[in-house]
CSV table of C-alpha atoms in Angstrom, one decimal:
chain,number,residue,atom,x,y,z
W,108,MET,CA,-23.4,51.3,5.8
W,109,ARG,CA,-21.0,53.7,7.8
W,110,ARG,CA,-22.9,52.9,10.9
W,111,VAL,CA,-22.4,49.1,10.3
W,112,ARG,CA,-18.7,49.6,9.7
W,113,PHE,CA,-18.5,51.7,12.8
W,114,ILE,CA,-20.2,49.1,14.9
W,115,ASN,CA,-18.0,46.3,13.5
W,116,ARG,CA,-14.9,48.3,14.4
W,117,LEU,CA,-16.2,48.8,17.9
W,118,LEU,CA,-16.8,45.0,18.1
W,119,VAL,CA,-13.2,44.3,17.1
W,120,LYS,CA,-11.9,46.9,19.5
W,121,GLU,CA,-14.1,45.5,22.4
W,122,ALA,CA,-13.0,41.9,21.7
W,123,PHE,CA,-9.3,43.0,21.6
W,124,PHE,CA,-9.5,44.8,24.9
W,125,CYS,CA,-11.6,42.1,26.5
W,126,MET,CA,-8.9,39.6,25.5
W,127,LEU,CA,-6.2,41.8,27.1
W,128,PHE,CA,-8.3,42.0,30.2
W,129,SER,CA,-8.7,38.2,30.3
W,130,PHE,CA,-5.0,37.6,29.8
W,131,MET,CA,-4.2,40.0,32.7
W,132,VAL,CA,-6.7,38.2,35.0
W,133,ILE,CA,-5.3,34.8,34.0
W,134,GLY,CA,-1.7,36.1,34.5
W,135,LEU,CA,-2.6,37.4,37.9
W,136,VAL,CA,-4.3,34.1,38.9
W,137,LEU,CA,-1.2,32.2,37.7
W,138,LEU,CA,1.1,34.5,39.6
W,139,ILE,CA,-0.8,34.0,42.8
W,140,GLY,CA,-0.9,30.3,42.3
W,141,LEU,CA,2.9,30.1,41.7
W,142,ASN,CA,3.7,32.2,44.8
W,143,ILE,CA,1.3,30.8,47.4
W,144,SER,CA,2.2,27.3,48.7
W,145,PHE,CA,-1.5,26.6,49.3
W,146,PHE,CA,-2.0,26.1,45.5
W,147,SER,CA,1.0,23.8,45.1
W,148,PRO,CA,-1.0,20.5,45.4
W,149,PHE,CA,-3.5,21.8,42.8
W,150,LYS,CA,-0.6,22.9,40.5
W,151,ASN,CA,1.1,19.5,40.8
W,152,ALA,CA,-2.2,17.6,40.3
W,153,PHE,CA,-2.8,19.4,37.0
W,154,LYS,CA,0.8,18.8,36.0
W,155,ASP,CA,0.3,15.1,36.4
W,156,PHE,CA,-2.8,15.1,34.4
W,157,SER,CA,-3.0,15.0,30.6
W,158,TYR,CA,-5.9,14.4,28.2
W,159,LEU,CA,-3.5,12.4,26.1
W,160,ASP,CA,-3.3,9.7,28.8
W,161,LEU,CA,-6.6,8.6,27.2
W,162,TYR,CA,-4.7,7.5,24.2
W,163,TYR,CA,-2.9,4.7,26.1
W,164,ALA,CA,-5.4,4.1,28.9
W,165,GLU,CA,-8.2,3.4,26.4
W,166,ASN,CA,-6.0,1.5,24.0
W,167,LEU,CA,-6.5,4.0,21.1
W,168,HIS,CA,-3.1,3.2,19.7
W,169,GLU,CA,-2.5,0.4,17.2
W,170,GLU,CA,-0.8,-2.8,18.4
W,171,ASN,CA,2.6,-3.4,16.8
W,172,GLY,CA,2.7,-7.2,17.2
W,173,ASP,CA,2.9,-9.7,20.0
W,174,PHE,CA,6.4,-9.1,21.2
W,175,ASN,CA,9.2,-6.6,20.7
W,176,GLU,CA,11.7,-8.5,18.6
W,177,ASN,CA,14.7,-6.3,19.4
W,178,ILE,CA,14.8,-6.3,23.2
W,179,VAL,CA,14.6,-9.2,25.7
W,180,LEU,CA,14.1,-8.4,29.4
W,181,VAL,CA,15.6,-10.5,32.2
W,182,ASN,CA,14.3,-10.2,35.7
W,183,ILE,CA,16.8,-10.2,38.5
W,184,ASN,CA,14.1,-10.0,41.1
W,185,ARG,CA,16.0,-10.1,44.5
W,186,ILE,CA,18.9,-12.4,43.6
W,187,ASN,CA,22.3,-11.7,45.1
W,188,ARG,CA,25.5,-10.5,43.4
W,189,LYS,CA,26.8,-14.1,42.9
W,190,GLU,CA,23.6,-15.1,41.2
W,191,ILE,CA,23.6,-11.9,39.0
W,192,ALA,CA,27.2,-12.7,38.0
W,193,GLU,CA,26.1,-16.3,37.1
W,194,LEU,CA,23.1,-14.9,35.1
W,195,LEU,CA,25.4,-12.5,33.2
W,196,GLY,CA,27.9,-15.3,32.4
W,197,GLU,CA,25.1,-17.5,31.0
W,198,ILE,CA,23.7,-14.7,28.9
W,199,GLN,CA,27.1,-13.7,27.6
W,200,LYS,CA,27.6,-17.3,26.2
W,201,HIS,CA,24.8,-16.7,23.7
W,202,GLY,CA,26.2,-13.6,22.1
W,203,PRO,CA,23.8,-10.7,22.6
W,204,LYS,CA,25.1,-7.6,20.9
W,205,VAL,CA,24.4,-5.4,24.0
W,206,ILE,CA,23.6,-6.3,27.6
W,207,GLY,CA,22.1,-3.4,29.6
W,208,LEU,CA,22.3,-3.9,33.4
W,209,ASP,CA,19.9,-1.6,35.3
W,210,VAL,CA,21.4,-2.2,38.7
W,211,ILE,CA,23.8,-0.1,40.9
W,212,PHE,CA,26.2,-2.0,43.1
W,213,LYS,CA,26.9,1.0,45.3
W,214,ASP,CA,28.8,-0.5,48.2
W,215,SER,CA,31.4,-3.2,48.6
W,216,GLN,CA,30.2,-6.6,50.0
W,217,ASP,CA,31.8,-10.0,50.0
W,218,PRO,CA,35.2,-9.4,48.3
W,219,VAL,CA,35.1,-12.9,46.7
W,220,TRP,CA,31.7,-12.4,45.0
W,221,ASP,CA,32.5,-8.8,44.2
W,222,GLN,CA,35.5,-9.9,42.3
W,223,PHE,CA,33.5,-12.7,40.6
W,224,LEU,CA,30.9,-10.1,39.5
W,225,ALA,CA,33.6,-7.6,38.4
W,226,GLU,CA,35.0,-10.3,36.0
W,227,LYS,CA,31.6,-10.6,34.4
W,228,LEU,CA,31.2,-6.8,34.1
W,229,LYS,CA,34.4,-6.6,32.0
W,230,ASN,CA,32.5,-7.8,29.0
W,231,GLU,CA,32.6,-5.2,26.2
W,232,SER,CA,28.9,-5.7,25.3
W,233,LEU,CA,27.9,-4.5,28.8
W,234,VAL,CA,26.3,-1.1,29.6
W,235,LEU,CA,25.7,-0.2,33.3
W,236,THR,CA,23.7,2.5,34.9
W,237,TYR,CA,24.0,5.2,37.5
W,238,THR,CA,21.7,7.9,38.8
W,239,ILE,CA,22.1,11.7,39.1
W,240,GLN,CA,21.0,13.1,42.5
W,241,ASP,CA,21.5,16.8,43.2
W,242,LYS,CA,23.9,17.0,40.3
W,243,ASN,CA,26.0,14.2,41.7
W,244,LYS,CA,26.5,10.7,40.4
W,245,VAL,CA,25.4,7.6,42.4
W,246,GLU,CA,27.2,4.8,40.7
W,247,THR,CA,28.6,1.3,41.1
W,248,ASN,CA,31.5,0.9,43.4
W,249,ALA,CA,34.8,1.2,41.5
W,250,LYS,CA,36.0,-2.1,42.9
W,251,VAL,CA,33.1,-3.8,41.1
W,252,PHE,CA,33.0,-1.8,37.9
W,253,SER,CA,35.7,0.7,37.0
W,254,SER,CA,35.0,1.4,33.3
W,255,LYS,CA,32.9,4.6,32.9
W,256,GLN,CA,32.8,4.3,29.1
W,257,TYR,CA,29.9,1.9,29.2
W,258,ALA,CA,27.4,3.5,31.5
W,259,GLY,CA,24.4,5.9,31.3
W,260,TYR,CA,22.2,7.6,33.9
W,261,SER,CA,18.9,6.0,34.7
W,262,ASN,CA,16.9,9.2,35.3
W,263,PHE,CA,14.2,9.5,32.7
W,264,ASN,CA,14.0,13.3,33.0
W,265,PHE,CA,14.8,15.9,35.6
W,266,ASP,CA,11.4,17.1,36.4
W,267,THR,CA,11.1,16.4,40.2
W,268,GLU,CA,7.6,17.7,40.6
W,269,SER,CA,5.7,15.5,38.1
W,270,LEU,CA,5.0,11.9,39.1
W,271,VAL,CA,4.0,10.7,35.7
W,272,ILE,CA,6.9,9.6,33.3
W,273,ARG,CA,5.9,11.0,29.9
W,274,ASN,CA,9.2,12.5,28.8
W,275,PHE,CA,12.9,11.6,28.8
W,276,GLN,CA,16.1,13.6,28.3
W,277,GLY,CA,18.8,11.7,26.4
W,278,ILE,CA,21.7,14.0,27.3
W,279,TYR,CA,22.4,15.9,30.4
W,280,LYS,CA,25.0,18.6,30.6
W,281,THR,CA,26.9,19.4,33.8
W,282,GLU,CA,29.6,22.1,34.4
W,283,ASP,CA,32.3,19.5,33.8
W,284,ASP,CA,30.8,16.8,31.5
W,285,THR,CA,28.2,15.8,29.0
W,286,LEU,CA,26.4,12.7,30.3
W,287,VAL,CA,24.2,10.3,28.3
W,288,SER,CA,21.1,8.4,29.5
W,289,PHE,CA,21.1,4.6,29.9
W,290,PRO,CA,18.7,4.1,26.9
W,291,VAL,CA,21.0,6.3,24.8
W,292,ALA,CA,24.1,4.4,25.8
W,293,VAL,CA,22.5,1.1,25.0
W,294,THR,CA,21.2,2.3,21.7
W,295,ASN,CA,24.6,3.8,20.7
W,296,ALA,CA,26.3,0.5,21.6
W,297,TYR,CA,23.8,-1.4,19.5
W,298,LEU,CA,23.7,0.8,16.4
W,299,GLU,CA,27.3,2.0,16.4
W,300,ASN,CA,28.4,4.0,13.3
W,301,ASN,CA,28.5,7.3,15.2
W,302,TRP,CA,24.8,7.2,15.9
W,303,LEU,CA,25.3,9.3,19.1
W,304,ASN,CA,27.2,12.0,17.3
W,305,ASP,CA,24.6,12.2,14.5
W,306,ASN,CA,21.8,12.6,17.0
W,307,LEU,CA,23.5,14.7,19.6
W,308,ASN,CA,21.4,17.9,19.2
W,309,SER,CA,18.0,16.2,19.2
W,310,LEU,CA,18.9,14.2,22.4
W,311,LYS,CA,19.7,17.3,24.4
W,312,LYS,CA,16.1,18.4,24.6
W,313,GLU,CA,13.5,16.7,26.7
W,314,ARG,CA,11.0,14.9,24.4
W,315,PRO,CA,7.9,12.7,24.9
W,316,ILE,CA,8.3,9.0,25.1
W,317,LYS,CA,6.4,7.0,22.4
W,318,PHE,CA,5.4,3.9,24.5
W,319,TRP,CA,5.5,0.6,22.7
W,320,GLY,CA,3.8,-1.2,25.6
W,321,ASN,CA,4.1,-2.6,29.1
W,322,ARG,CA,6.0,-5.7,30.1
W,323,ASP,CA,3.5,-8.0,28.3
W,324,ARG,CA,4.8,-6.6,25.0
W,325,PHE,CA,8.3,-7.8,25.7
W,326,LEU,CA,9.8,-11.2,26.2
W,327,VAL,CA,10.6,-11.5,29.9
W,328,LEU,CA,12.9,-14.2,31.2
W,329,GLU,CA,13.3,-15.2,34.8
W,330,GLN,CA,16.5,-16.6,36.4
W,331,ALA,CA,15.2,-20.2,36.0
W,332,ASP,CA,14.6,-19.5,32.2
W,333,VAL,CA,18.3,-18.8,31.7
W,334,ILE,CA,20.4,-20.8,34.2
W,335,GLY,CA,21.0,-24.3,32.9
W,336,ARG,CA,19.1,-23.8,29.6
W,337,GLN,CA,20.8,-25.0,26.5
W,338,GLU,CA,18.6,-23.3,23.9
W,339,LEU,CA,18.9,-19.5,24.1
W,340,SER,CA,20.1,-18.9,20.6
W,341,PHE,CA,17.4,-16.2,20.1
W,342,LEU,CA,19.5,-13.9,22.4
W,343,LYS,CA,22.2,-13.7,19.7
W,344,ASP,CA,22.7,-10.1,18.4
W,345,ARG,CA,19.8,-8.9,20.5
W,346,ILE,CA,19.6,-6.3,23.2
W,347,VAL,CA,19.2,-7.9,26.6
W,348,LEU,CA,18.2,-5.7,29.6
W,349,LEU,CA,18.6,-7.0,33.1
W,350,GLY,CA,16.8,-5.3,36.0
W,351,TYR,CA,14.1,-5.5,38.6
W,352,LEU,CA,10.7,-6.7,37.4
W,353,GLY,CA,9.2,-8.1,40.6
W,354,ASP,CA,8.0,-11.6,41.4
W,355,SER,CA,7.0,-13.4,38.2
W,356,LYS,CA,3.5,-14.3,39.7
W,357,ASN,CA,2.7,-11.2,41.7
W,358,HIS,CA,4.4,-8.3,39.9
W,359,ASP,CA,1.1,-6.5,39.4
W,360,TYR,CA,1.1,-5.8,43.1
W,361,ASP,CA,4.7,-4.9,43.4
W,362,ILE,CA,5.4,-1.1,43.4
W,363,GLU,CA,9.2,-1.2,43.9
W,364,ASP,CA,11.0,0.7,41.1
W,365,LYS,CA,7.6,1.2,39.5
W,366,HIS,CA,6.5,4.5,38.0
W,367,TYR,CA,3.3,6.2,36.8
W,368,THR,CA,3.1,6.4,33.0
W,369,PRO,CA,0.4,7.3,30.5
W,370,MET,CA,-0.2,3.5,30.2
W,371,ASN,CA,-1.9,3.5,33.6
W,372,PRO,CA,-5.4,2.1,32.9
W,373,LYS,CA,-6.9,4.6,35.2
W,374,PHE,CA,-5.8,8.0,33.8
W,375,VAL,CA,-7.9,10.1,36.2
W,376,GLY,CA,-7.2,9.4,39.9
W,377,LYS,CA,-4.3,7.1,39.3
W,378,ASN,CA,-4.0,3.4,40.2
W,379,PRO,CA,-0.8,2.3,41.9
W,380,PRO,CA,2.3,2.9,39.8
W,381,ASP,CA,2.0,0.8,36.6
W,382,THR,CA,5.3,0.3,34.9
W,383,PHE,CA,8.7,-0.9,36.1
W,384,GLY,CA,11.7,1.3,35.3
W,385,LEU,CA,13.4,-1.3,33.2
W,386,VAL,CA,10.3,-1.5,31.0
W,387,ILE,CA,10.3,2.3,30.5
W,388,HIS,CA,14.0,2.1,29.5
W,389,ALA,CA,13.0,-0.6,27.0
W,390,ASN,CA,10.3,1.6,25.5
W,391,ILE,CA,12.7,4.5,25.1
W,392,ILE,CA,15.3,2.2,23.5
W,393,GLN,CA,12.7,0.9,21.0
W,394,MET,CA,11.8,4.4,20.1
W,395,LEU,CA,15.4,5.3,19.5
W,396,LEU,CA,16.1,2.2,17.5
W,397,ALA,CA,13.1,2.8,15.2
W,398,ASN,CA,13.8,6.6,15.0
W,399,ASP,CA,10.1,6.8,15.7
W,400,TYR,CA,9.6,10.1,17.6
W,401,ILE,CA,6.6,12.3,18.6
W,402,SER,CA,6.8,15.8,17.1
W,403,ILE,CA,5.9,18.7,19.4
W,404,VAL,CA,3.9,21.6,18.1
W,405,PRO,CA,6.1,24.7,18.7
W,406,THR,CA,5.3,27.1,21.5
W,407,TRP,CA,4.8,30.0,19.1
W,408,VAL,CA,2.1,28.1,17.3
W,409,LEU,CA,0.3,27.4,20.6
W,410,ILE,CA,0.5,31.1,21.5
W,411,LEU,CA,-0.8,32.1,18.1
W,412,LEU,CA,-3.7,29.6,18.3
W,413,THR,CA,-4.6,30.8,21.8
W,414,ILE,CA,-4.7,34.4,20.8
W,415,VAL,CA,-6.7,33.8,17.6
W,416,LEU,CA,-9.2,31.5,19.2
W,417,THR,CA,-9.7,33.6,22.3
W,418,PHE,CA,-10.3,36.7,20.1
W,419,MET,CA,-12.8,34.9,17.9
W,420,ALA,CA,-14.7,33.4,20.9
W,421,LEU,CA,-14.9,36.8,22.7
W,422,ALA,CA,-16.0,38.6,19.6
W,423,TYR,CA,-18.8,36.1,19.1
W,424,PHE,CA,-20.1,36.2,22.7
W,425,ILE,CA,-19.7,39.9,23.1
W,426,TYR,CA,-22.0,40.2,20.0
W,427,LEU,CA,-24.5,37.8,21.6
W,428,ASN,CA,-24.3,39.5,25.0
W,429,LYS,CA,-25.1,42.9,23.5
W,430,ARG,CA,-28.2,41.4,21.9
W,431,GLN,CA,-29.2,40.2,25.4
W,432,LEU,CA,-30.5,36.9,24.1
W,433,ALA,CA,-32.3,34.8,26.7
W,434,SER,CA,-30.3,31.8,25.5
W,435,TYR,CA,-26.9,33.5,26.0
W,436,ILE,CA,-25.8,31.6,29.1
W,437,LEU,CA,-27.0,28.3,27.6
W,438,ARG,CA,-25.1,29.0,24.4
W,439,LEU,CA,-22.0,30.0,26.3
W,440,ASN,CA,-22.0,26.8,28.4
W,441,LEU,CA,-22.6,24.6,25.3
W,442,VAL,CA,-19.9,26.3,23.3
W,443,GLN,CA,-17.4,25.9,26.2
W,444,LEU,CA,-18.2,22.2,26.5
W,445,PHE,CA,-18.1,21.7,22.7
W,446,PHE,CA,-14.8,23.6,22.5
W,447,ILE,CA,-13.2,21.4,25.1
W,448,ILE,CA,-14.4,18.1,23.6
W,449,LEU,CA,-13.4,19.2,20.1
W,450,PHE,CA,-9.8,20.1,21.1
W,451,ILE,CA,-9.4,16.9,23.1
W,452,TRP,CA,-10.5,15.0,20.0
W,453,ILE,CA,-8.1,17.0,17.8
W,454,SER,CA,-5.2,16.4,20.1
W,455,LEU,CA,-5.9,12.7,20.3
W,456,LEU,CA,-6.1,12.5,16.5
W,457,LEU,CA,-2.8,14.4,16.1
W,458,PHE,CA,-1.2,12.2,18.8
W,459,LYS,CA,-2.3,9.1,16.9
W,460,ASN,CA,-0.2,10.5,14.0
W,461,ASP,CA,2.8,11.3,16.3
W,462,VAL,CA,2.1,15.0,16.8
W,463,LEU,CA,1.9,16.4,20.3
W,464,LEU,CA,-0.5,19.3,20.6
W,465,LYS,CA,-0.7,20.5,24.2
W,466,VAL,CA,-4.3,21.7,24.3
W,467,THR,CA,-4.7,22.2,28.1
W,468,SER,CA,-3.4,25.8,28.1
W,469,ILE,CA,-5.4,26.7,25.0
W,470,THR,CA,-8.7,25.3,26.2
W,471,ALA,CA,-8.3,26.7,29.7
W,472,THR,CA,-7.5,30.2,28.4
W,473,VAL,CA,-10.3,30.3,25.8
W,474,VAL,CA,-13.0,28.9,28.2
W,475,PHE,CA,-11.9,31.0,31.1
W,476,SER,CA,-11.9,34.1,28.9
W,477,MET,CA,-15.5,33.5,27.9
W,478,GLY,CA,-16.5,33.4,31.5
W,479,LEU,CA,-14.9,36.9,32.1
W,480,ILE,CA,-17.1,38.8,29.6
W,481,GLY,CA,-19.6,39.8,32.2
W,482,TYR,CA,-16.8,41.3,34.4
W,483,TYR,CA,-15.3,43.1,31.5
W,484,LYS,CA,-18.7,44.5,30.6
W,485,LYS,CA,-18.9,46.1,34.1
W,486,LEU,CA,-15.4,47.5,33.6
W,487,ALA,CA,-16.4,48.9,30.2
W,488,ASN,CA,-19.5,50.5,31.7
W,489,TYR,CA,-17.3,52.2,34.4
W,490,LEU,CA,-14.8,53.5,31.7
W,491,TYR,CA,-17.6,54.9,29.6
W,492,LYS,CA,-19.3,56.7,32.4
W,493,ARG,CA,-16.0,58.1,33.9
W,494,TYR,CA,-14.0,58.7,30.7
W,495,LYS,CA,-16.5,58.5,27.9
W,496,TRP,CA,-14.5,55.5,26.6
W,497,GLU,CA,-16.4,54.0,23.7
W,498,GLY,CA,-16.7,50.4,22.8
W,499,TYR,CA,-19.2,47.9,21.4
W,500,PHE,CA,-21.1,47.7,24.7
W,501,TYR,CA,-21.3,51.4,25.4
W,502,HIS,CA,-21.0,54.2,22.8
W,503,ASP,CA,-22.8,57.3,21.7
């Protein structure tokens, strides 16, 4: 009995030190990868990949109806400022509660039409947009739109390395000001009643976007659907978003102001960009309106899971390795594959229930650590011969 307890203690000790060895190797690999530019393309490629893209790409989410009832999209395509002003004027007649204009009129043009547009932009229901580039605002010319109260930045988040839009940041702090995003500004104007103040803290952090759907899940109007039409009463008290949505017949092949999102049907080796910026804004606004967020599993839970699972996996395979089973390598490979598939399934199941569990780091650490047992065994052999260091592999 004492011998069994002694061996078990050695197994626990060996698994613990093997885990430390694995973490040191992984840390060294990551350090090299972060500091050598050769690895940057690989690092960015993995950053743009997520198992959870399967959730949208394979239509695992439940459909929420034919159209979004709260938000109407209006395509400005490539019309000029005069036509945009006419479009705004026609829409304003039908009493939408909020009009979001995802266009920046950066430079002055024809003073007559600029003034004509400026008159339409004075409407209190209007929210404009600007972008933040190198911590500076790029916004509409003051001669066209001078009120800064009804504007928000169009940046979804401030991660310049990732090509896929999965997250958004609702509030951005500078040294001099606190800025709100375009979707937050639109939502605040629609809900009123101090909605922004009540949600200030939760909007400061970057959070995942819960996508409602692509442009086919929203009612999209073209210029011809608005100008001269008598019956647009359905716009009353709605949110109307104007922006670029490409040509009505060939928008699938238009990549201007399009972004990669998890809704891309080809989640490995991406297709061309799949979603217009205006549609992403609409998805964020819908999420904010419904107060329907995705919860993120805290980092400390991920760390704890990684440590516990790595330790358990190493203890099991150190035990098998000592027994020198002929099937050891086969079992190792099968368990590694099963572990990856199981955690992908668990993450998808949780994501379906609005919980984001980032499993990539957990699976990578556990699977990589299993593969290092052979190298650790050689290190343990050296320590035993040189210093009489006892463990499960080598002891008196």
